[in-house]
mmCIF file of C-alpha atoms and ligand atoms in Angstrom:
data_model
loop_
_atom_site.group_PDB
_atom_site.id
_atom_site.type_symbol
_atom_site.label_atom_id
_atom_site.label_comp_id
_atom_site.label_asym_id
_atom_site.label_seq_id
_atom_site.Cartn_x
_atom_site.Cartn_y
_atom_site.Cartn_z
ATOM 1 C CA UNK A 20 133.298 91.206 45.377
ATOM 2 C CA UNK A 21 136.609 91.971 43.729
ATOM 3 C CA UNK A 22 138.817 93.779 46.247
ATOM 4 C CA UNK A 23 141.383 95.890 44.394
ATOM 5 C CA UNK A 24 142.638 98.147 47.166
ATOM 6 C CA UNK A 25 145.602 96.137 48.419
ATOM 7 C CA UNK A 26 147.801 99.252 48.522
ATOM 8 C CA UNK A 27 145.528 100.397 51.372
ATOM 9 C CA UNK A 28 145.437 97.069 53.189
ATOM 10 C CA UNK A 29 144.811 93.380 52.615
ATOM 11 C CA UNK A 30 143.728 90.175 54.329
ATOM 12 C CA UNK A 31 145.900 88.297 56.809
ATOM 13 C CA UNK A 32 147.406 85.251 55.133
ATOM 14 C CA UNK A 33 146.277 81.907 56.598
ATOM 15 C CA UNK A 34 149.897 80.853 57.246
ATOM 16 C CA UNK A 35 150.457 84.093 59.140
ATOM 17 C CA UNK A 36 147.307 83.710 61.233
ATOM 18 C CA UNK A 37 148.301 80.130 62.024
ATOM 19 C CA UNK A 38 151.794 81.189 63.158
ATOM 20 C CA UNK A 39 150.376 83.972 65.342
ATOM 21 C CA UNK A 40 147.649 82.001 67.112
ATOM 22 C CA UNK A 41 149.748 80.506 69.955
ATOM 23 C CA UNK A 42 150.817 84.032 70.930
ATOM 24 C CA UNK A 43 147.202 85.157 71.151
ATOM 25 C CA UNK A 44 146.509 82.169 73.383
ATOM 26 C CA UNK A 45 148.616 80.012 75.638
ATOM 27 C CA UNK A 46 152.001 81.693 74.925
ATOM 28 C CA UNK A 47 151.143 85.150 76.218
ATOM 29 C CA UNK A 48 154.385 86.182 77.944
ATOM 30 C CA UNK A 49 155.857 89.645 78.210
ATOM 31 C CA UNK A 50 159.362 89.536 76.634
ATOM 32 C CA UNK A 51 160.740 91.739 79.436
ATOM 33 C CA UNK A 52 159.617 89.398 82.253
ATOM 34 C CA UNK A 53 162.316 87.399 84.066
ATOM 35 C CA UNK A 54 160.583 84.046 84.268
ATOM 36 C CA UNK A 55 160.109 81.177 81.896
ATOM 37 C CA UNK A 56 156.866 82.548 80.443
ATOM 38 C CA UNK A 57 158.611 85.831 79.653
ATOM 39 C CA UNK A 58 161.737 84.114 78.402
ATOM 40 C CA UNK A 59 159.664 82.121 75.931
ATOM 41 C CA UNK A 60 158.228 85.391 74.546
ATOM 42 C CA UNK A 61 161.693 86.985 74.438
ATOM 43 C CA UNK A 62 163.075 84.054 72.446
ATOM 44 C CA UNK A 63 160.163 84.203 69.997
ATOM 45 C CA UNK A 64 160.596 87.956 69.583
ATOM 46 C CA UNK A 65 164.347 87.546 68.981
ATOM 47 C CA UNK A 66 163.639 84.926 66.331
ATOM 48 C CA UNK A 67 161.103 87.217 64.592
ATOM 49 C CA UNK A 68 163.604 90.084 64.720
ATOM 50 C CA UNK A 69 166.326 87.961 63.144
ATOM 51 C CA UNK A 70 163.991 86.818 60.360
ATOM 52 C CA UNK A 71 162.818 90.364 59.582
ATOM 53 C CA UNK A 72 166.431 91.591 59.585
ATOM 54 C CA UNK A 73 167.475 88.869 57.138
ATOM 55 C CA UNK A 74 164.860 89.854 54.553
ATOM 56 C CA UNK A 75 165.730 93.538 54.958
ATOM 57 C CA UNK A 76 169.484 92.930 54.756
ATOM 58 C CA UNK A 77 170.023 94.497 58.172
ATOM 59 C CA UNK A 78 171.281 93.277 61.537
ATOM 60 C CA UNK A 79 168.763 91.973 64.102
ATOM 61 C CA UNK A 80 169.739 94.812 66.464
ATOM 62 C CA UNK A 81 168.798 97.324 63.764
ATOM 63 C CA UNK A 82 165.148 96.218 63.766
ATOM 64 C CA UNK A 83 162.685 98.198 65.879
ATOM 65 C CA UNK A 84 159.165 96.770 65.964
ATOM 66 C CA UNK A 85 156.543 99.516 65.706
ATOM 67 C CA UNK A 86 152.771 99.837 65.422
ATOM 68 C CA UNK A 87 153.078 100.243 61.662
ATOM 69 C CA UNK A 88 154.774 102.341 59.062
ATOM 70 C CA UNK A 89 153.344 105.669 60.166
ATOM 71 C CA UNK A 90 155.178 105.186 63.436
ATOM 72 C CA UNK A 91 158.281 103.838 61.667
ATOM 73 C CA UNK A 92 158.428 106.899 59.406
ATOM 74 C CA UNK A 93 157.853 109.284 62.316
ATOM 75 C CA UNK A 94 160.589 107.557 64.316
ATOM 76 C CA UNK A 95 163.091 107.587 61.467
ATOM 77 C CA UNK A 96 162.578 111.246 60.627
ATOM 78 C CA UNK A 97 162.014 112.818 64.033
ATOM 79 C CA UNK A 98 164.356 110.377 65.783
ATOM 80 C CA UNK A 99 167.343 111.136 63.545
ATOM 81 C CA UNK A 100 166.779 114.893 63.370
ATOM 82 C CA UNK A 101 166.142 115.249 67.119
ATOM 83 C CA UNK A 102 169.269 113.195 67.881
ATOM 84 C CA UNK A 103 171.244 115.636 65.721
ATOM 85 C CA UNK A 104 169.616 118.601 67.409
ATOM 86 C CA UNK A 105 170.555 117.250 70.844
ATOM 87 C CA UNK A 106 174.134 116.468 69.794
ATOM 88 C CA UNK A 107 174.975 119.528 67.747
ATOM 89 C CA UNK A 108 172.470 122.056 69.034
ATOM 90 C CA UNK A 109 171.240 122.863 65.540
ATOM 91 C CA UNK A 110 167.871 122.030 63.972
ATOM 92 C CA UNK A 111 169.430 120.566 60.834
ATOM 93 C CA UNK A 112 168.015 119.975 57.378
ATOM 94 C CA UNK A 113 165.895 117.149 55.939
ATOM 95 C CA UNK A 114 165.357 116.240 52.319
ATOM 96 C CA UNK A 115 162.223 114.488 51.120
ATOM 97 C CA UNK A 116 160.042 114.713 48.023
ATOM 98 C CA UNK A 117 156.706 116.240 47.125
ATOM 99 C CA UNK A 118 155.046 112.846 46.500
ATOM 100 C CA UNK A 119 155.607 111.119 49.834
ATOM 101 C CA UNK A 120 153.092 109.468 52.124
ATOM 102 C CA UNK A 121 151.440 111.784 54.647
ATOM 103 C CA UNK A 122 153.386 110.168 57.504
ATOM 104 C CA UNK A 123 156.617 111.496 55.980
ATOM 105 C CA UNK A 124 155.286 114.876 54.910
ATOM 106 C CA UNK A 125 153.584 115.544 58.254
ATOM 107 C CA UNK A 126 156.719 114.501 60.170
ATOM 108 C CA UNK A 127 158.942 116.954 58.294
ATOM 109 C CA UNK A 128 156.243 119.645 58.638
ATOM 110 C CA UNK A 129 156.307 119.068 62.402
ATOM 111 C CA UNK A 130 160.090 119.419 62.606
ATOM 112 C CA UNK A 131 159.964 122.574 60.507
ATOM 113 C CA UNK A 132 157.177 124.112 62.581
ATOM 114 C CA UNK A 133 158.307 123.133 66.063
ATOM 115 C CA UNK A 134 162.096 122.899 65.831
ATOM 116 C CA UNK A 135 162.933 125.165 62.903
ATOM 117 C CA UNK A 136 164.404 122.314 60.856
ATOM 118 C CA UNK A 137 165.018 123.306 57.229
ATOM 119 C CA UNK A 138 163.122 121.085 54.800
ATOM 120 C CA UNK A 139 163.714 120.534 51.092
ATOM 121 C CA UNK A 140 160.775 118.892 49.308
ATOM 122 C CA UNK A 141 162.262 117.736 46.029
ATOM 123 C CA UNK A 142 160.185 118.035 42.874
ATOM 124 C CA UNK A 143 159.554 114.941 40.763
ATOM 125 C CA UNK A 144 159.274 114.594 37.007
ATOM 126 C CA UNK A 145 155.974 113.930 35.218
ATOM 127 C CA UNK A 146 156.324 110.187 35.947
ATOM 128 C CA UNK A 147 157.024 110.697 39.657
ATOM 129 C CA UNK A 148 160.776 110.088 39.659
ATOM 130 C CA UNK A 149 163.218 111.944 41.912
ATOM 131 C CA UNK A 150 166.375 112.913 40.041
ATOM 132 C CA UNK A 151 169.656 111.817 41.689
ATOM 133 C CA UNK A 152 171.284 115.007 40.374
ATOM 134 C CA UNK A 153 168.608 117.182 41.935
ATOM 135 C CA UNK A 154 169.019 115.249 45.195
ATOM 136 C CA UNK A 155 172.796 115.785 45.113
ATOM 137 C CA UNK A 156 172.288 119.537 44.658
ATOM 138 C CA UNK A 157 169.886 119.682 47.616
ATOM 139 C CA UNK A 158 172.315 118.200 50.163
ATOM 140 C CA UNK A 159 173.923 120.622 52.611
ATOM 141 C CA UNK A 160 176.517 120.480 55.370
ATOM 142 C CA UNK A 161 173.769 120.258 57.964
ATOM 143 C CA UNK A 162 171.565 117.682 56.169
ATOM 144 C CA UNK A 163 170.599 115.164 58.845
ATOM 145 C CA UNK A 164 168.514 112.785 56.727
ATOM 146 C CA UNK A 165 167.140 112.033 53.272
ATOM 147 C CA UNK A 166 163.739 110.307 53.490
ATOM 148 C CA UNK A 167 162.050 109.018 50.324
ATOM 149 C CA UNK A 168 159.528 106.391 49.330
ATOM 150 C CA UNK A 169 160.876 103.386 47.433
ATOM 151 C CA UNK A 170 157.577 102.940 45.557
ATOM 152 C CA UNK A 171 154.719 105.417 45.532
ATOM 153 C CA UNK A 172 151.444 104.317 47.109
ATOM 154 C CA UNK A 173 149.228 106.228 44.695
ATOM 155 C CA UNK A 174 150.855 105.905 41.284
ATOM 156 C CA UNK A 175 153.228 102.974 41.835
ATOM 157 C CA UNK A 176 156.362 104.667 40.478
ATOM 158 C CA UNK A 177 159.531 102.949 41.734
ATOM 159 C CA UNK A 178 162.506 105.166 42.515
ATOM 160 C CA UNK A 179 166.035 104.276 41.457
ATOM 161 C CA UNK A 180 166.956 103.520 45.071
ATOM 162 C CA UNK A 181 170.514 102.412 44.275
ATOM 163 C CA UNK A 182 171.415 105.670 42.506
ATOM 164 C CA UNK A 183 169.769 107.797 45.175
ATOM 165 C CA UNK A 184 171.579 105.803 47.872
ATOM 166 C CA UNK A 185 174.904 106.330 46.084
ATOM 167 C CA UNK A 186 174.331 110.092 46.203
ATOM 168 C CA UNK A 187 173.588 110.084 49.938
ATOM 169 C CA UNK A 188 176.477 107.721 50.721
ATOM 170 C CA UNK A 189 178.843 109.998 48.843
ATOM 171 C CA UNK A 190 177.742 112.906 51.024
ATOM 172 C CA UNK A 191 177.661 110.735 54.186
ATOM 173 C CA UNK A 192 174.032 111.558 54.834
ATOM 174 C CA UNK A 193 171.769 108.816 56.264
ATOM 175 C CA UNK A 194 169.186 107.579 53.743
ATOM 176 C CA UNK A 195 165.754 106.419 54.896
ATOM 177 C CA UNK A 196 163.575 104.508 52.465
ATOM 178 C CA UNK A 197 159.850 104.012 53.046
ATOM 179 C CA UNK A 198 159.594 100.494 51.632
ATOM 180 C CA UNK A 199 155.947 99.894 52.598
ATOM 181 C CA UNK A 200 154.620 99.527 49.066
ATOM 182 C CA UNK A 201 157.755 97.872 47.727
ATOM 183 C CA UNK A 202 157.627 94.954 50.180
ATOM 184 C CA UNK A 203 156.781 91.707 48.436
ATOM 185 C CA UNK A 204 157.352 93.219 44.992
ATOM 186 C CA UNK A 205 160.948 94.499 45.039
ATOM 187 C CA UNK A 206 164.147 93.363 46.784
ATOM 188 C CA UNK A 207 164.457 95.079 50.154
ATOM 189 C CA UNK A 208 168.008 93.945 50.943
ATOM 190 C CA UNK A 209 170.831 95.683 49.104
ATOM 191 C CA UNK A 210 169.015 98.935 48.312
ATOM 192 C CA UNK A 211 171.837 100.896 49.925
ATOM 193 C CA UNK A 212 169.426 102.540 52.365
ATOM 194 C CA UNK A 213 170.503 103.063 55.982
ATOM 195 C CA UNK A 214 166.947 102.779 57.266
ATOM 196 C CA UNK A 215 163.809 101.044 55.985
ATOM 197 C CA UNK A 216 160.155 101.269 57.039
ATOM 198 C CA UNK A 217 157.724 98.416 56.460
ATOM 199 C CA UNK A 218 154.087 97.726 57.428
ATOM 200 C CA UNK A 219 152.671 94.254 58.083
ATOM 201 C CA UNK A 220 149.197 94.847 56.692
ATOM 202 C CA UNK A 221 150.406 95.423 53.132
ATOM 203 C CA UNK A 222 151.957 91.943 52.945
ATOM 204 C CA UNK A 223 149.539 89.617 54.708
ATOM 205 C CA UNK A 224 150.265 90.345 58.384
ATOM 206 C CA UNK A 225 147.696 92.213 60.493
ATOM 207 C CA UNK A 226 147.237 95.947 60.832
ATOM 208 C CA UNK A 227 149.093 97.466 63.772
ATOM 209 C CA UNK A 228 152.546 95.919 63.302
ATOM 210 C CA UNK A 229 155.463 97.260 61.330
ATOM 211 C CA UNK A 230 159.143 97.921 61.703
ATOM 212 C CA UNK A 231 161.838 100.489 61.282
ATOM 213 C CA UNK A 232 165.215 98.921 60.546
ATOM 214 C CA UNK A 233 167.948 101.495 61.055
ATOM 215 C CA UNK A 234 171.685 100.924 61.133
ATOM 216 C CA UNK A 235 172.968 100.958 64.682
ATOM 217 C CA UNK A 236 175.613 103.617 64.016
ATOM 218 C CA UNK A 237 172.941 106.246 63.289
ATOM 219 C CA UNK A 238 171.994 108.144 66.459
ATOM 220 C CA UNK A 239 168.247 107.953 67.077
ATOM 221 C CA UNK A 240 166.263 109.817 69.703
ATOM 222 C CA UNK A 241 163.272 107.755 70.890
ATOM 223 C CA UNK A 242 159.760 109.136 70.541
ATOM 224 C CA UNK A 243 158.176 106.791 73.091
ATOM 225 C CA UNK A 244 159.722 106.825 76.567
ATOM 226 C CA UNK A 245 159.176 104.237 79.236
ATOM 227 C CA UNK A 246 160.545 100.799 79.981
ATOM 228 C CA UNK A 247 163.391 100.982 77.469
ATOM 229 C CA UNK A 248 162.277 98.161 75.172
ATOM 230 C CA UNK A 249 163.701 97.831 71.653
ATOM 231 C CA UNK A 250 167.169 98.827 72.916
ATOM 232 C CA UNK A 251 165.729 101.993 74.397
ATOM 233 C CA UNK A 252 164.585 103.157 70.973
ATOM 234 C CA UNK A 253 160.865 102.418 71.358
ATOM 235 C CA UNK A 254 159.432 101.805 74.795
ATOM 236 C CA UNK A 255 156.303 99.746 75.296
ATOM 237 C CA UNK A 256 155.602 96.039 75.654
ATOM 238 C CA UNK A 257 156.152 94.497 72.262
ATOM 239 C CA UNK A 258 153.413 93.024 70.087
ATOM 240 C CA UNK A 259 154.846 89.502 70.081
ATOM 241 C CA UNK A 260 152.074 87.950 67.987
ATOM 242 C CA UNK A 261 152.332 90.828 65.516
ATOM 243 C CA UNK A 262 156.123 90.486 65.276
ATOM 244 C CA UNK A 263 155.746 86.776 64.519
ATOM 245 C CA UNK A 264 153.116 87.602 61.898
ATOM 246 C CA UNK A 265 155.344 90.232 60.324
ATOM 247 C CA UNK A 266 158.309 87.853 60.137
ATOM 248 C CA UNK A 267 156.271 85.056 58.558
ATOM 249 C CA UNK A 268 154.514 87.400 56.101
ATOM 250 C CA UNK A 269 157.782 89.031 55.069
ATOM 251 C CA UNK A 270 159.505 85.693 54.496
ATOM 252 C CA UNK A 271 156.581 84.377 52.448
ATOM 253 C CA UNK A 272 156.371 87.589 50.416
ATOM 254 C CA UNK A 273 160.101 87.447 49.745
ATOM 255 C CA UNK A 274 160.003 83.792 48.747
ATOM 256 C CA UNK A 275 157.108 84.349 46.329
ATOM 257 C CA UNK A 276 158.284 87.746 45.097
ATOM 258 C CA UNK A 277 159.667 86.640 41.737
ATOM 259 C CA UNK A 278 156.628 84.649 40.629
ATOM 260 C CA UNK A 279 154.012 87.018 42.026
ATOM 261 C CA UNK A 280 155.698 90.075 40.504
ATOM 262 C CA UNK A 281 155.791 88.463 37.096
ATOM 263 C CA UNK A 282 152.211 87.187 37.189
ATOM 264 C CA UNK A 283 150.667 90.362 38.616
ATOM 265 C CA UNK A 284 152.670 92.579 36.227
ATOM 266 C CA UNK A 285 151.137 90.724 33.296
ATOM 267 C CA UNK A 286 147.673 91.093 34.809
ATOM 268 C CA UNK A 287 148.142 94.817 35.449
ATOM 269 C CA UNK A 288 149.468 95.296 31.944
ATOM 270 C CA UNK A 289 146.477 93.508 30.405
ATOM 271 C CA UNK A 290 143.983 95.536 32.456
ATOM 272 C CA UNK A 291 145.807 98.779 31.649
ATOM 273 C CA UNK A 292 145.887 98.146 27.906
ATOM 274 C CA UNK A 293 142.197 97.289 27.764
ATOM 275 C CA UNK A 294 141.150 100.257 29.906
ATOM 276 C CA UNK A 295 143.206 102.648 27.762
ATOM 277 C CA UNK A 296 141.713 101.092 24.616
ATOM 278 C CA UNK A 297 138.095 101.188 25.818
ATOM 279 C CA UNK A 298 137.881 104.458 27.725
ATOM 280 C CA UNK A 299 138.271 107.701 25.759
ATOM 281 C CA UNK A 300 140.699 110.143 27.413
ATOM 282 C CA UNK A 301 141.881 107.626 30.006
ATOM 283 C CA UNK A 302 145.473 108.153 31.180
ATOM 284 C CA UNK A 303 147.717 105.909 33.240
ATOM 285 C CA UNK A 304 149.583 107.917 35.879
ATOM 286 C CA UNK A 305 153.109 107.102 37.033
ATOM 287 C CA UNK A 306 156.116 105.775 35.177
ATOM 288 C CA UNK A 307 155.435 103.563 32.138
ATOM 289 C CA UNK A 308 157.922 100.861 33.167
ATOM 290 C CA UNK A 309 159.539 101.682 36.543
ATOM 291 C CA UNK A 310 156.434 100.789 38.492
ATOM 292 C CA UNK A 311 154.999 98.375 41.030
ATOM 293 C CA UNK A 312 153.586 95.195 39.488
ATOM 294 C CA UNK A 313 150.255 95.559 41.308
ATOM 295 C CA UNK A 314 149.348 99.248 41.051
ATOM 296 C CA UNK A 315 147.583 101.006 38.175
ATOM 297 C CA UNK A 316 146.135 104.466 38.661
ATOM 298 C CA UNK A 317 144.179 106.283 35.982
ATOM 299 C CA UNK A 318 142.633 109.651 35.362
ATOM 300 C CA UNK A 319 139.387 109.772 33.371
ATOM 301 C CA UNK A 320 138.897 113.318 32.117
ATOM 302 C CA UNK A 321 135.577 114.929 32.942
ATOM 303 C CA UNK A 322 134.316 112.548 35.644
ATOM 304 C CA UNK A 323 134.540 112.597 39.409
ATOM 305 C CA UNK A 324 136.781 109.752 40.574
ATOM 306 C CA UNK A 325 134.484 109.250 43.562
ATOM 307 C CA UNK A 326 131.485 108.802 41.249
ATOM 308 C CA UNK A 327 133.396 106.180 39.226
ATOM 309 C CA UNK A 328 134.287 104.342 42.438
ATOM 310 C CA UNK A 329 130.596 104.137 43.389
ATOM 311 C CA UNK A 330 129.694 102.811 39.935
ATOM 312 C CA UNK A 331 132.498 100.259 40.177
ATOM 313 C CA UNK A 332 131.314 99.127 43.581
ATOM 314 C CA UNK A 333 127.804 98.605 42.169
ATOM 315 C CA UNK A 334 129.493 96.259 39.696
ATOM 316 C CA UNK A 335 131.287 94.431 42.498
ATOM 317 C CA UNK A 336 134.711 96.089 42.176
ATOM 318 C CA UNK A 337 136.186 97.800 45.233
ATOM 319 C CA UNK A 338 138.998 100.259 44.529
ATOM 320 C CA UNK A 339 140.042 103.725 45.671
ATOM 321 C CA UNK A 340 140.866 107.180 44.460
ATOM 322 C CA UNK A 341 144.450 107.018 45.701
ATOM 323 C CA UNK A 342 145.685 107.078 49.246
ATOM 324 C CA UNK A 343 143.286 106.010 51.986
ATOM 325 C CA UNK A 344 143.801 109.407 53.618
ATOM 326 C CA UNK A 345 142.873 111.368 50.498
ATOM 327 C CA UNK A 346 139.941 109.076 49.691
ATOM 328 C CA UNK A 347 136.633 110.658 50.505
ATOM 329 C CA UNK A 348 138.119 114.119 50.752
ATOM 330 C CA UNK A 349 137.604 116.702 48.058
ATOM 331 C CA UNK A 350 141.272 117.678 48.013
ATOM 332 C CA UNK A 351 143.066 116.660 44.819
ATOM 333 C CA UNK A 352 145.953 114.276 45.419
ATOM 334 C CA UNK A 353 149.229 116.023 46.286
ATOM 335 C CA UNK A 354 151.001 113.283 44.333
ATOM 336 C CA UNK A 355 149.154 113.970 41.090
ATOM 337 C CA UNK A 356 149.554 117.725 41.530
ATOM 338 C CA UNK A 357 153.316 117.229 41.934
ATOM 339 C CA UNK A 358 153.399 115.356 38.609
ATOM 340 C CA UNK A 359 151.911 118.446 36.981
ATOM 341 C CA UNK A 360 148.390 117.031 36.629
ATOM 342 C CA UNK A 361 145.788 119.831 36.654
ATOM 343 C CA UNK A 362 143.643 119.909 39.833
ATOM 344 C CA UNK A 363 140.406 119.220 37.918
ATOM 345 C CA UNK A 364 142.018 116.172 36.272
ATOM 346 C CA UNK A 365 143.527 114.966 39.571
ATOM 347 C CA UNK A 366 139.946 114.789 40.933
ATOM 348 C CA UNK A 367 139.165 112.098 38.364
ATOM 349 C CA UNK A 368 141.702 109.537 39.567
ATOM 350 C CA UNK A 369 140.963 105.902 40.340
ATOM 351 C CA UNK A 370 143.585 103.464 41.623
ATOM 352 C CA UNK A 371 143.479 99.684 41.304
ATOM 353 C CA UNK A 372 145.938 97.791 43.468
ATOM 354 C CA UNK A 373 146.223 94.018 43.207
ATOM 355 C CA UNK A 374 147.319 91.614 45.910
ATOM 356 C CA UNK A 375 150.482 89.560 45.602
ATOM 357 C CA UNK A 376 148.413 86.463 44.880
ATOM 358 C CA UNK A 377 145.805 88.057 42.615
ATOM 359 C CA UNK A 378 144.200 85.731 40.081
ATOM 360 C CA UNK A 379 141.783 87.842 38.100
ATOM 361 C CA UNK A 380 140.437 87.817 34.576
ATOM 362 C CA UNK A 381 141.496 91.206 33.170
ATOM 363 C CA UNK A 382 138.732 91.390 30.525
ATOM 364 C CA UNK A 383 135.596 91.663 32.725
ATOM 365 C CA UNK A 384 137.476 93.968 35.073
ATOM 366 C CA UNK A 385 138.494 96.393 32.316
ATOM 367 C CA UNK A 386 134.958 96.164 30.913
ATOM 368 C CA UNK A 387 133.518 97.077 34.323
ATOM 369 C CA UNK A 388 135.850 100.085 34.467
ATOM 370 C CA UNK A 389 134.797 101.216 30.999
ATOM 371 C CA UNK A 390 131.097 100.741 31.815
ATOM 372 C CA UNK A 391 131.465 102.675 35.076
ATOM 373 C CA UNK A 392 133.198 105.641 33.452
ATOM 374 C CA UNK A 393 130.626 105.633 30.632
ATOM 375 C CA UNK A 394 127.768 105.557 33.165
ATOM 376 C CA UNK A 395 129.141 108.620 34.974
ATOM 377 C CA UNK A 396 129.870 110.446 31.728
ATOM 378 C CA UNK A 397 126.338 109.846 30.435
ATOM 379 C CA UNK A 398 124.701 111.608 33.409
HETATM 380 N N1 PLP B 15 154.045 104.724 53.762
HETATM 381 C C1 PLP B 15 153.391 104.320 52.658
HETATM 382 C C2 PLP B 15 154.074 104.430 51.333
HETATM 383 C C3 PLP B 15 152.109 103.782 52.752
HETATM 384 O O1 PLP B 15 151.479 103.389 51.649
HETATM 385 C C4 PLP B 15 151.506 103.676 54.037
HETATM 386 C C5 PLP B 15 150.124 103.170 54.188
HETATM 387 O O2 PLP B 15 149.252 103.426 53.394
HETATM 388 C C6 PLP B 15 152.213 104.116 55.163
HETATM 389 C C7 PLP B 15 153.481 104.623 54.980
HETATM 390 C C8 PLP B 15 151.625 104.057 56.538
HETATM 391 O O3 PLP B 15 151.553 102.741 57.006
HETATM 392 P P1 PLP B 15 150.633 102.311 58.230
HETATM 393 O O4 PLP B 15 149.260 102.188 57.682
HETATM 394 O O5 PLP B 15 151.195 100.999 58.677
HETATM 395 O O6 PLP B 15 150.745 103.343 59.278
#
């Protein structure tokens, strides 16, 4: 089987599993306990925090371990806006874009619905880019946060984070970047963002661990209340094994980033060219060059994307129609609709996402795609 859905999730790397094992066995301490078993766990957690912070270009105290990026995004958005609401007594304003992950869009929807927060959902161009000028125009006196994805999970378009960050810095508005899909492909330090979300399971750590790194000067209201862990920003006994796994995976991904990005870019390019050559009316979605090395999403006019996925799976290729949430539902992707793709064309999308260490022959893969689309079209 050829698994090409790494944007959804991927396997745990052997080095990561190895590093985690002691903390699933004999070193089981609770980092908050005041005895040697607990102190061992606290030291390990502090080391993992420092290592994550280094790769993200943040301070160790800025790193909050979470259950994943959904929680990190919820905490960044609700935490910052609710802190502003408590301090200033006003519901504030948040800026995001129309192509974000559901965890961002649903968080701003919640604030709008429950707290009356004003929300601006910026449009994107036909390639999925947010314009820095349009962002600048959207900022207001009461803007509490700008929250955008660094790289899109469905189409792979990479935002110009530095220019967007310059706009927010100029207006003194905190800038949160969802870096989940960018991790391991793009530099995470030096983006200019004030807060970053990452998820372990996209880079070879297990599902259920992630982090929000947010600069200490930004007031943050916790969402989980209890024992005051994570500097009172996220209560709950920490996932020590997961934190170790995240640190190791992030370091490995960062170390290998240059070579894997180059190799996988060439692979993606070769697959894309052959698919576009072989399949009539195939279109690559997303930006032609500002894109993730490992993500290629196509529309194939006139077919159901779900039907193509089934044909591909019969040929041993596992891929998806876009985001894991949208997969299996009949709703066209909100990302493709925001690019201006017609709803009936958006229904035809298929996304291939390669792992950081993918070694695949592009020719049989592209041929399997062409055969699958042809099989559906011939029905
Ligand atoms: N943000 C983006 C861009 C994603 O692709 C994902 C996962 O698909 C998430 C957030 C949510 O991450 P998690 O699965 O860790 O909750």
